[in-house]
Tab-separated table of C-alpha atoms in Angstrom:
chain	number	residue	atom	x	y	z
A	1	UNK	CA	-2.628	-4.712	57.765
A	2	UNK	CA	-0.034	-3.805	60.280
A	3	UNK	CA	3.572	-5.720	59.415
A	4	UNK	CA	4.255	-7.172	63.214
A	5	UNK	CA	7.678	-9.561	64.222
A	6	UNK	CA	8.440	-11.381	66.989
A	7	UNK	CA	11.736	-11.139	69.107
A	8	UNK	CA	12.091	-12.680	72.447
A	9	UNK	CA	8.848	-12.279	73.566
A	10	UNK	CA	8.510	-8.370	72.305
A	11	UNK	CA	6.578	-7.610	69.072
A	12	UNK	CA	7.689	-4.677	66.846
A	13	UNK	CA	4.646	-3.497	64.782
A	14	UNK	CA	5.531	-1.149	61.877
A	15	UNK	CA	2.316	0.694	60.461
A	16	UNK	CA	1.543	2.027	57.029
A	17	UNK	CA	1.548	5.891	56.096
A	18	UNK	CA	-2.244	5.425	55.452
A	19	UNK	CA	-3.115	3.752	58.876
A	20	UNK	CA	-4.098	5.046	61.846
A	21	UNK	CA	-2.543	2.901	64.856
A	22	UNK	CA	-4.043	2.913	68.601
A	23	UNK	CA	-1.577	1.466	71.535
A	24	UNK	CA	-3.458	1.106	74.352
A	25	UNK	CA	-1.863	-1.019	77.721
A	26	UNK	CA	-3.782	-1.207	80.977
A	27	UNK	CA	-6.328	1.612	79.633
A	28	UNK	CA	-3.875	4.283	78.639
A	29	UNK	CA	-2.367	5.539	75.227
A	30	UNK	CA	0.509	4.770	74.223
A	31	UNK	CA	0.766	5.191	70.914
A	32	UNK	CA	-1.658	7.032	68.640
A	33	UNK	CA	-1.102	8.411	64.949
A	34	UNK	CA	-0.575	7.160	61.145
A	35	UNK	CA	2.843	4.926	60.274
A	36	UNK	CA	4.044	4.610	63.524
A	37	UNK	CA	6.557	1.942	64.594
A	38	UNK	CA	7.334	0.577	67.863
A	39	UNK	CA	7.611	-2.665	70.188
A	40	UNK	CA	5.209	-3.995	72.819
A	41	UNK	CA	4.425	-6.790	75.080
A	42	UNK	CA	1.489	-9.470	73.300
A	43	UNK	CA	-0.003	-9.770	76.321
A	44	UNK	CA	-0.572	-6.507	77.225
A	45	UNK	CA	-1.286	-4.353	74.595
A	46	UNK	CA	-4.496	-3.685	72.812
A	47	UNK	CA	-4.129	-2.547	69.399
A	48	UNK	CA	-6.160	-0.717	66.662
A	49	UNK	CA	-5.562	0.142	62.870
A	50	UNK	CA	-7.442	2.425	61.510
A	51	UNK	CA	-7.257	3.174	57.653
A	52	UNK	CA	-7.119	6.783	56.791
A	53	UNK	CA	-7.031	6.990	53.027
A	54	UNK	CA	-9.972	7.490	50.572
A	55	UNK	CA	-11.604	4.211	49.627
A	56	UNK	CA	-14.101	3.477	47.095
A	57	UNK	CA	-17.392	1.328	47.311
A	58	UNK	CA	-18.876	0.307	44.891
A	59	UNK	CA	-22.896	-0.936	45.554
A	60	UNK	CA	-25.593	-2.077	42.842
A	61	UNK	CA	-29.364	-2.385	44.078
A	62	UNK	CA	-32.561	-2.654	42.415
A	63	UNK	CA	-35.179	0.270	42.553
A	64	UNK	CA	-38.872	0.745	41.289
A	65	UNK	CA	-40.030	3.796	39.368
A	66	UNK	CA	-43.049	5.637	39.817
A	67	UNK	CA	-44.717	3.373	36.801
A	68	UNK	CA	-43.766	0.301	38.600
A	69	UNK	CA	-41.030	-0.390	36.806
A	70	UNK	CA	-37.420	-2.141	37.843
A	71	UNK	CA	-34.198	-0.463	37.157
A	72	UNK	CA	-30.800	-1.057	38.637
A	73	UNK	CA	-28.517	1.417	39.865
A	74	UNK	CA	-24.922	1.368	39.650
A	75	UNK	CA	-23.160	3.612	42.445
A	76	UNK	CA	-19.780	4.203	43.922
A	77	UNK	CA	-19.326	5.869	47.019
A	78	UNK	CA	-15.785	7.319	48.133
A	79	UNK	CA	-15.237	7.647	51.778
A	80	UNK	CA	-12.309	8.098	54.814
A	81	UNK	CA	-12.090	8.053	58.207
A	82	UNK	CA	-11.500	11.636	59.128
A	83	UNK	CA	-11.835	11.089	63.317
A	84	UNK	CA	-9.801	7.563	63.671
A	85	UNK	CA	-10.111	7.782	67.328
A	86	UNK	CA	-14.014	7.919	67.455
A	87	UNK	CA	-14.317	5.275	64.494
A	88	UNK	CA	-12.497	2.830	66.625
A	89	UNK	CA	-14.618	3.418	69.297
A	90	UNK	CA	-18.021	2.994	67.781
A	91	UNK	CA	-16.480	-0.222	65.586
A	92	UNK	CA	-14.151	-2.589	65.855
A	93	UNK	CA	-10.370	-1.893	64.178
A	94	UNK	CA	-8.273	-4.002	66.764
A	95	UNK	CA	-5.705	-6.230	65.350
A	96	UNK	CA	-4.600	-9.673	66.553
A	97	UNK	CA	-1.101	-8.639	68.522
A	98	UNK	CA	0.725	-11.679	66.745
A	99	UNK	CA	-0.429	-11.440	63.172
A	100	UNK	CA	-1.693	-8.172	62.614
A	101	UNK	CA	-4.948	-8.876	61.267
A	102	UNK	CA	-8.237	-7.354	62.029
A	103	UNK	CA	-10.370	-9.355	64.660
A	104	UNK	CA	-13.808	-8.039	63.223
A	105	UNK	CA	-14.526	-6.939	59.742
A	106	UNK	CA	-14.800	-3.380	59.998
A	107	UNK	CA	-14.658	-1.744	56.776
A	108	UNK	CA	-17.862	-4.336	55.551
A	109	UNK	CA	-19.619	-2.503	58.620
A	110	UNK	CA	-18.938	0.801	56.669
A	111	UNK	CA	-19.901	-0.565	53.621
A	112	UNK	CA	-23.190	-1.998	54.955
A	113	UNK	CA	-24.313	1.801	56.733
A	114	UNK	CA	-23.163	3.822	53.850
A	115	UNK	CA	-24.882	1.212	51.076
A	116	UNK	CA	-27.881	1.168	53.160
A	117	UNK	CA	-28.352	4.667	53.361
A	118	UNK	CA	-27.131	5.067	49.837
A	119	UNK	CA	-30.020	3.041	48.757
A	120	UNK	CA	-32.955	4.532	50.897
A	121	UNK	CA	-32.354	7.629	49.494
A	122	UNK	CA	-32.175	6.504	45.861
A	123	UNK	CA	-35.063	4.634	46.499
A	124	UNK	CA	-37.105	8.051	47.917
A	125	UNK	CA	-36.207	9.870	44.106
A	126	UNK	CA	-36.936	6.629	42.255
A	127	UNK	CA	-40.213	6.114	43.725
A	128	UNK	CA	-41.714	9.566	42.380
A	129	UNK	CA	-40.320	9.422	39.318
A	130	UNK	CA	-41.237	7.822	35.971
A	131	UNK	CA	-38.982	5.454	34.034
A	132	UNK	CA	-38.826	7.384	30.945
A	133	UNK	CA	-37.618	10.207	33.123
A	134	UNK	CA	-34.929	8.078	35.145
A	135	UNK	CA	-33.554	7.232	32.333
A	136	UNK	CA	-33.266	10.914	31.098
A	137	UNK	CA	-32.569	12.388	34.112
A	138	UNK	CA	-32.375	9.802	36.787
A	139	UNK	CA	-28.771	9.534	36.826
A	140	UNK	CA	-28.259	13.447	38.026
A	141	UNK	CA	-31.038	13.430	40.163
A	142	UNK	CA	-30.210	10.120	41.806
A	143	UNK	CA	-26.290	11.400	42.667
A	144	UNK	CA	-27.451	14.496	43.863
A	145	UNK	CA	-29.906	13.094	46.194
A	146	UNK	CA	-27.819	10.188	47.429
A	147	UNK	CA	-24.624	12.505	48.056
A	148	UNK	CA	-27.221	15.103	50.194
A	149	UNK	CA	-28.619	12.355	52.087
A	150	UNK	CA	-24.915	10.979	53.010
A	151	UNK	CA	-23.959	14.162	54.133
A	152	UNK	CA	-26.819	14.908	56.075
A	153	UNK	CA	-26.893	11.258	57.594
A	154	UNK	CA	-26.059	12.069	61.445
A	155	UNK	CA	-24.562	8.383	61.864
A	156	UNK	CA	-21.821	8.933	59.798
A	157	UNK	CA	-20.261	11.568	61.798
A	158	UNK	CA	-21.253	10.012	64.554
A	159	UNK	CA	-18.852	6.831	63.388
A	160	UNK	CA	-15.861	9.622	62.297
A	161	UNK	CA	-17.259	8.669	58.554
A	162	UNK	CA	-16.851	11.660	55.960
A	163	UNK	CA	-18.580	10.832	52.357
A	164	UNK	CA	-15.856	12.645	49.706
A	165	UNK	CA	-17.817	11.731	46.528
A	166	UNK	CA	-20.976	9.884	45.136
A	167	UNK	CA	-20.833	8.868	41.334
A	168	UNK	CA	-24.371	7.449	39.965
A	169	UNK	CA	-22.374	5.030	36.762
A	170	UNK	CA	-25.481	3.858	35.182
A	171	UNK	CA	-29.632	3.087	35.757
A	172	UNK	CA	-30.459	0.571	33.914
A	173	UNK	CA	-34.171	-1.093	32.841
A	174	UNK	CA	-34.873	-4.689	33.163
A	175	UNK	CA	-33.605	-6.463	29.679
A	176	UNK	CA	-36.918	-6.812	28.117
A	177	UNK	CA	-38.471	-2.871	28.665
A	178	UNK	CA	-34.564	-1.749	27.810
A	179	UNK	CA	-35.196	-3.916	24.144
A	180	UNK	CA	-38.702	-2.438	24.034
A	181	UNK	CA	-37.303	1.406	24.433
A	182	UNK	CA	-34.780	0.420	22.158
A	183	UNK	CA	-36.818	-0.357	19.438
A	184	UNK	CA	-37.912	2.945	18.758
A	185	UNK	CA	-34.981	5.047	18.538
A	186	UNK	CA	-33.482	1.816	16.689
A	187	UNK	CA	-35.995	2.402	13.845
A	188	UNK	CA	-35.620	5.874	13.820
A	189	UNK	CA	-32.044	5.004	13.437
A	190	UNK	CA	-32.313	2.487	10.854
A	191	UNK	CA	-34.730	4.900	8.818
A	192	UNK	CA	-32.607	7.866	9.024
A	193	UNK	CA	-29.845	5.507	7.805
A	194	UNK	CA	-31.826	4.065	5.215
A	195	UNK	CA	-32.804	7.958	4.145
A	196	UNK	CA	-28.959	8.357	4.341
A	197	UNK	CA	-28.537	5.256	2.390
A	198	UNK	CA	-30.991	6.661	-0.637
A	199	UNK	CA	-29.947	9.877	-0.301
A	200	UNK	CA	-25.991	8.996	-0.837
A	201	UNK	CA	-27.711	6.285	-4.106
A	202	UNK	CA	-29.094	9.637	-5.296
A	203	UNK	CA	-25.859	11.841	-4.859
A	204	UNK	CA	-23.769	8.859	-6.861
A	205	UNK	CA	-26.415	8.343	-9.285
A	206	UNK	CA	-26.204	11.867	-10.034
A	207	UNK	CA	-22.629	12.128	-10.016
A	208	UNK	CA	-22.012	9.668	-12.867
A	209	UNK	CA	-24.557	10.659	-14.519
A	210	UNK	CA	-22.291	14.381	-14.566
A	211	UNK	CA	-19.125	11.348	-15.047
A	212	UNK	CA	-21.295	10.085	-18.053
A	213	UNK	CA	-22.151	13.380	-19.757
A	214	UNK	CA	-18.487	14.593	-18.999
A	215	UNK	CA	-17.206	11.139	-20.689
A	216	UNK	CA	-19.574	11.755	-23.647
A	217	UNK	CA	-18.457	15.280	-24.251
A	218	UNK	CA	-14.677	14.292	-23.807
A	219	UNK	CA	-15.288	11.671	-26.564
A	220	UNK	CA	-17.574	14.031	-28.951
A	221	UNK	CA	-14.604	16.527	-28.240
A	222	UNK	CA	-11.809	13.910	-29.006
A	223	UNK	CA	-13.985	12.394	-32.352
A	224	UNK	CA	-14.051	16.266	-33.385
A	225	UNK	CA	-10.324	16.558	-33.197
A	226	UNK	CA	-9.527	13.264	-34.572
A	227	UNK	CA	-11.466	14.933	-37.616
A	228	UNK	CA	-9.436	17.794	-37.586
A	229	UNK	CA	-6.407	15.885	-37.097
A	230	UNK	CA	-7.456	13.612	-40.209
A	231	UNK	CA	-8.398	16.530	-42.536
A	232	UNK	CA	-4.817	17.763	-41.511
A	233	UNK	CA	-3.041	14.844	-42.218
A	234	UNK	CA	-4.623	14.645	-45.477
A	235	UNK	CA	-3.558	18.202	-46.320
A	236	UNK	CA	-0.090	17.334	-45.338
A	237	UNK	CA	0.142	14.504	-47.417
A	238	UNK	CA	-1.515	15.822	-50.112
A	239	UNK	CA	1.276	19.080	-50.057
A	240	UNK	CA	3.836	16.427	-49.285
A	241	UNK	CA	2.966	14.257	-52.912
A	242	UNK	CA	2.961	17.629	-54.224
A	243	UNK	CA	6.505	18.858	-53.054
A	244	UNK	CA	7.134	15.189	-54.274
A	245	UNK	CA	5.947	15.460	-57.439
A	246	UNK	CA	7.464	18.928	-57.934
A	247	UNK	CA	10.825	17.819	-56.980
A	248	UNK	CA	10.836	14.366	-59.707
A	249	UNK	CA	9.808	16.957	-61.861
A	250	UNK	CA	12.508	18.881	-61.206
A	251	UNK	CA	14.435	15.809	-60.933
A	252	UNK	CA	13.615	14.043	-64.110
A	253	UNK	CA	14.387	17.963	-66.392
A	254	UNK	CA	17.238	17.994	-64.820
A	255	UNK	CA	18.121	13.936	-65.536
A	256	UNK	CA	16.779	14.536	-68.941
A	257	UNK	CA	19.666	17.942	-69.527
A	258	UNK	CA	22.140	15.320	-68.335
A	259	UNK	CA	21.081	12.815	-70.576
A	260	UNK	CA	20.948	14.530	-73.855
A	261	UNK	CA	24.038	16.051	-72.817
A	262	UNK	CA	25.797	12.813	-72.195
A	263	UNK	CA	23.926	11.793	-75.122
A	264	UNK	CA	25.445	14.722	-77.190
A	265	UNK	CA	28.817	13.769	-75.999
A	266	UNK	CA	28.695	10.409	-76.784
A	267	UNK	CA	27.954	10.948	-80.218
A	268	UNK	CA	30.652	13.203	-80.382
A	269	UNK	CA	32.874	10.701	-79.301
A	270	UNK	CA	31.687	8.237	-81.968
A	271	UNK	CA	31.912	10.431	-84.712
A	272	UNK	CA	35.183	10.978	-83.566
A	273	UNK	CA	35.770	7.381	-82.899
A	274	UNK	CA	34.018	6.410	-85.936
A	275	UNK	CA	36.431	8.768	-87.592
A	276	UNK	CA	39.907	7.785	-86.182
A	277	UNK	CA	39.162	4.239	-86.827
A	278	UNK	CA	38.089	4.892	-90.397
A	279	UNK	CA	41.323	6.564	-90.460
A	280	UNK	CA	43.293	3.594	-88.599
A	281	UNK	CA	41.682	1.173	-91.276
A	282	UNK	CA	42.612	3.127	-94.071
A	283	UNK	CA	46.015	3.531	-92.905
A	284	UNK	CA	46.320	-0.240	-91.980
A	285	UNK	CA	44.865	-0.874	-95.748
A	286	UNK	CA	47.389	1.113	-97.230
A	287	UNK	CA	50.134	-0.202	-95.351
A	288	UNK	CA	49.187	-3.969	-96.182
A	289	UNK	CA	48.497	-3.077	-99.909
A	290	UNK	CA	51.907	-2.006	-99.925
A	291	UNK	CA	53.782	-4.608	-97.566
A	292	UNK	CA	51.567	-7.110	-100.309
A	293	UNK	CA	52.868	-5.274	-103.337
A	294	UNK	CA	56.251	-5.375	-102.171
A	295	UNK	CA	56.006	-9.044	-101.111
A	296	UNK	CA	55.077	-9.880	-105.031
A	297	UNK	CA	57.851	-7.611	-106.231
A	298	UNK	CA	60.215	-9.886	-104.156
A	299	UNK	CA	58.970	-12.977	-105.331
A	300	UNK	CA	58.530	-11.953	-109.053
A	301	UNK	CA	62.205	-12.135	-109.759
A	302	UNK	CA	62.690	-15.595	-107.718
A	303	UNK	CA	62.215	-19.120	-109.674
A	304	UNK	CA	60.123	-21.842	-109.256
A	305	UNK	CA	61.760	-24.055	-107.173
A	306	UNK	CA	62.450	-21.619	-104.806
A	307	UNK	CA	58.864	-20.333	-104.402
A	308	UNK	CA	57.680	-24.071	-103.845
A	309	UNK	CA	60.371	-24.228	-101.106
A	310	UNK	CA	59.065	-21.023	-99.413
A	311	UNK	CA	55.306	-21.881	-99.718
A	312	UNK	CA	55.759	-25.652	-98.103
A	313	UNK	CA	57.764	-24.089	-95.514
A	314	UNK	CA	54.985	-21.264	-94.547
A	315	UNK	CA	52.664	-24.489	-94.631
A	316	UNK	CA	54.985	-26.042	-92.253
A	317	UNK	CA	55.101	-23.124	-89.806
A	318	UNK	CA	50.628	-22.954	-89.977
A	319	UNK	CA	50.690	-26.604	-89.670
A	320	UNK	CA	50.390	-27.993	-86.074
A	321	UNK	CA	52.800	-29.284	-83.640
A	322	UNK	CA	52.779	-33.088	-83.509
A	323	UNK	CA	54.315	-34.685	-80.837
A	324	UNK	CA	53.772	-38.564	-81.625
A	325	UNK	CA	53.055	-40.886	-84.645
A	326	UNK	CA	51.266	-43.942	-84.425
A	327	UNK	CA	51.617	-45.726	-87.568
A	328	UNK	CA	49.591	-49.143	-87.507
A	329	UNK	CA	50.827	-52.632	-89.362
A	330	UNK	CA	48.412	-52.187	-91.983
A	331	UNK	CA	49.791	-48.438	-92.737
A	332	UNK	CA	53.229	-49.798	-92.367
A	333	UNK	CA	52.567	-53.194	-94.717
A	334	UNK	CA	50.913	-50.614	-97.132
A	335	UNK	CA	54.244	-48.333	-97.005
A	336	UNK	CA	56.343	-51.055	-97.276
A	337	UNK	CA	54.959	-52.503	-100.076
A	338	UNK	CA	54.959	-49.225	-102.037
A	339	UNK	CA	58.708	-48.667	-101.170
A	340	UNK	CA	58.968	-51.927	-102.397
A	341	UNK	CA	57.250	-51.472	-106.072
A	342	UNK	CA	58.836	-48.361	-106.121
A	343	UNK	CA	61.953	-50.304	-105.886
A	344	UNK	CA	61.282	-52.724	-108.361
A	345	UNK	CA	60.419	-49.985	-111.165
């Protein structure tokens, strides 16, 4: 849409790159080409905008196959006006001076001719042509057919119309035959997956089967080492007691050397001991015999009196030491009374 402002009773219209614009005041050109940009009177100018670009249309119609069968086609068509000036003669591109909007609807004119003659052709192939194979092939086919008859349509020239592409997107059954050919191939699916299915059972069933055998030879392995390892830790220990047994042999001869030595030693010593005591004894003997000898020869020559005195004083000095005397009445009555007899006498 053309981008048109007002200013004191002029218009300035400013066109898009992609738009063809047509000036035309009192029956002669003014203006003519894409993104132009000028002023003009409202009430004397006729305008046209033509776009130039590539435009797609997209169309969906219903066809019957050979078999009498209903499919839908999907189909986009991309198109451009390649002779502006004779499209907006044959239709209607002028543009309200004050808004710049199109008076008619000329692009839905396009897209009426070129999905009508879209269709007739598709229709032609369809009609001779089974639905099995339309749905193998129908797509191809269909494209082919509907981009020959575009470009051979004479109208479309005629209107400054050039077709640049057909593209067939899909043809597709009515829901019920599309579940019905599904069927099939979905149980040829489902049995090739359930062939997969057993097929993979069979491959794991297999495989630990090898993981069972594998696990039962690792363990007859391991239970024949452990046997080798046990009959070698027997042998170990039973060289170990011996190296034992040899050594508290060797320890006990030699404990046994040390002990009669010791032994030998000792006795030694107590003969000697034995010995030097019997010697001290003697000695001591011999020395008291004559310290006792002497003793009498001193006292043989002393009298009697004198000996009494020395024997109650060696008493004395064995007796001893008293510290306190607790003499009762009845000792001291009995005293008194033989001090007193002894008195009388």
């Amino acid at each position: 849409m053309a981008d048109i402002t007002r200013r004191l009773g002029w218009r300035h219209l400013r066109g898009a790159p992609t738009a063809h614009i047509r000036h035309h005041r009192g029956g002669q050109l003014l203006h003519d080409g894409p993104g132009l940009s000028f002023w003009f009177r409202a009430l004397s100018a006729a305008l046209s905008e033509v776009p130039v670009d590539d435009r797609e249309l997209a169309m969906t119609f219903h066809a019957r196959t050979s078999d009498f069968q209903d499919v839908a086609v999907q189909a986009t068509v991309t198109y451009r006006v390649s002779d502006p000036a004779l499209a907006s003669a044959r239709l209607d591109f002028s543009v309200d001076p004050d808004t710049g909007v199109w008076r008619g609807a000329p692009l839905e004119q396009l897209g009426t001719l070129l999905t009508e003659t879209a269709q007739q052709h598709a229709l032609d192939v369809l009609a001779r042509t089974t639905l099995a194979s339309a749905l193998v092939d129908g797509v191809a086919a269909v494209r082919d057919r509907v981009a020959a008859g575009l470009g051979a349509e004479p109208r479309l020239p005629a209107t400054g119309i050039e077709v640049v592409a057909v593209r067939v997107v899909a043809l597709r059954p009515e829901p019920e035959v599309e579940r019905a050919l599904r069927t099939p191939a979905r149980e040829q699916i489902q049995q090739e997956a359930d062939r997969a299915t057993y097929e993979r059972r069979a491959v794991a069933v297999e495989r630990e089967r090898a993981i069972a055998e594998n696990e039962l030879a690792s363990q007859i392995e391991l239970a024949r080492r452990e046997e080798q390892l046990v009959e070698q830790r027997g042998t170990n220990t039973r060289r170990e007691a011996e190296e034992h047994a040899a050594a508290d042999a060797v320890r006990a001869e030699a404990e046994a050397v040390r002990t009669v030595r010791l032994a030998d030693a000792e006795a030694v010593r107590s003969v000697r001991l034995a010995r030097a005591e019997a010697e001290g004894a003697r000695e001591v003997g011999e020395a008291r015999a004559q310290a006792q000898a002497a003793w009498l020869r001193v006292h043989a020559d002393v009298d009697v009196a004198t000996l009494h005195a020395l024997t109650g004083t060696r008493l004395a000095e064995n007796l001893p030491s008293i510290d306190s005397v607790t003499i009762s009445p009845d000792v001291l009555t009995g005293l008194l009374a033989k001090l007193g007899a002894r008195d009388g006498t």
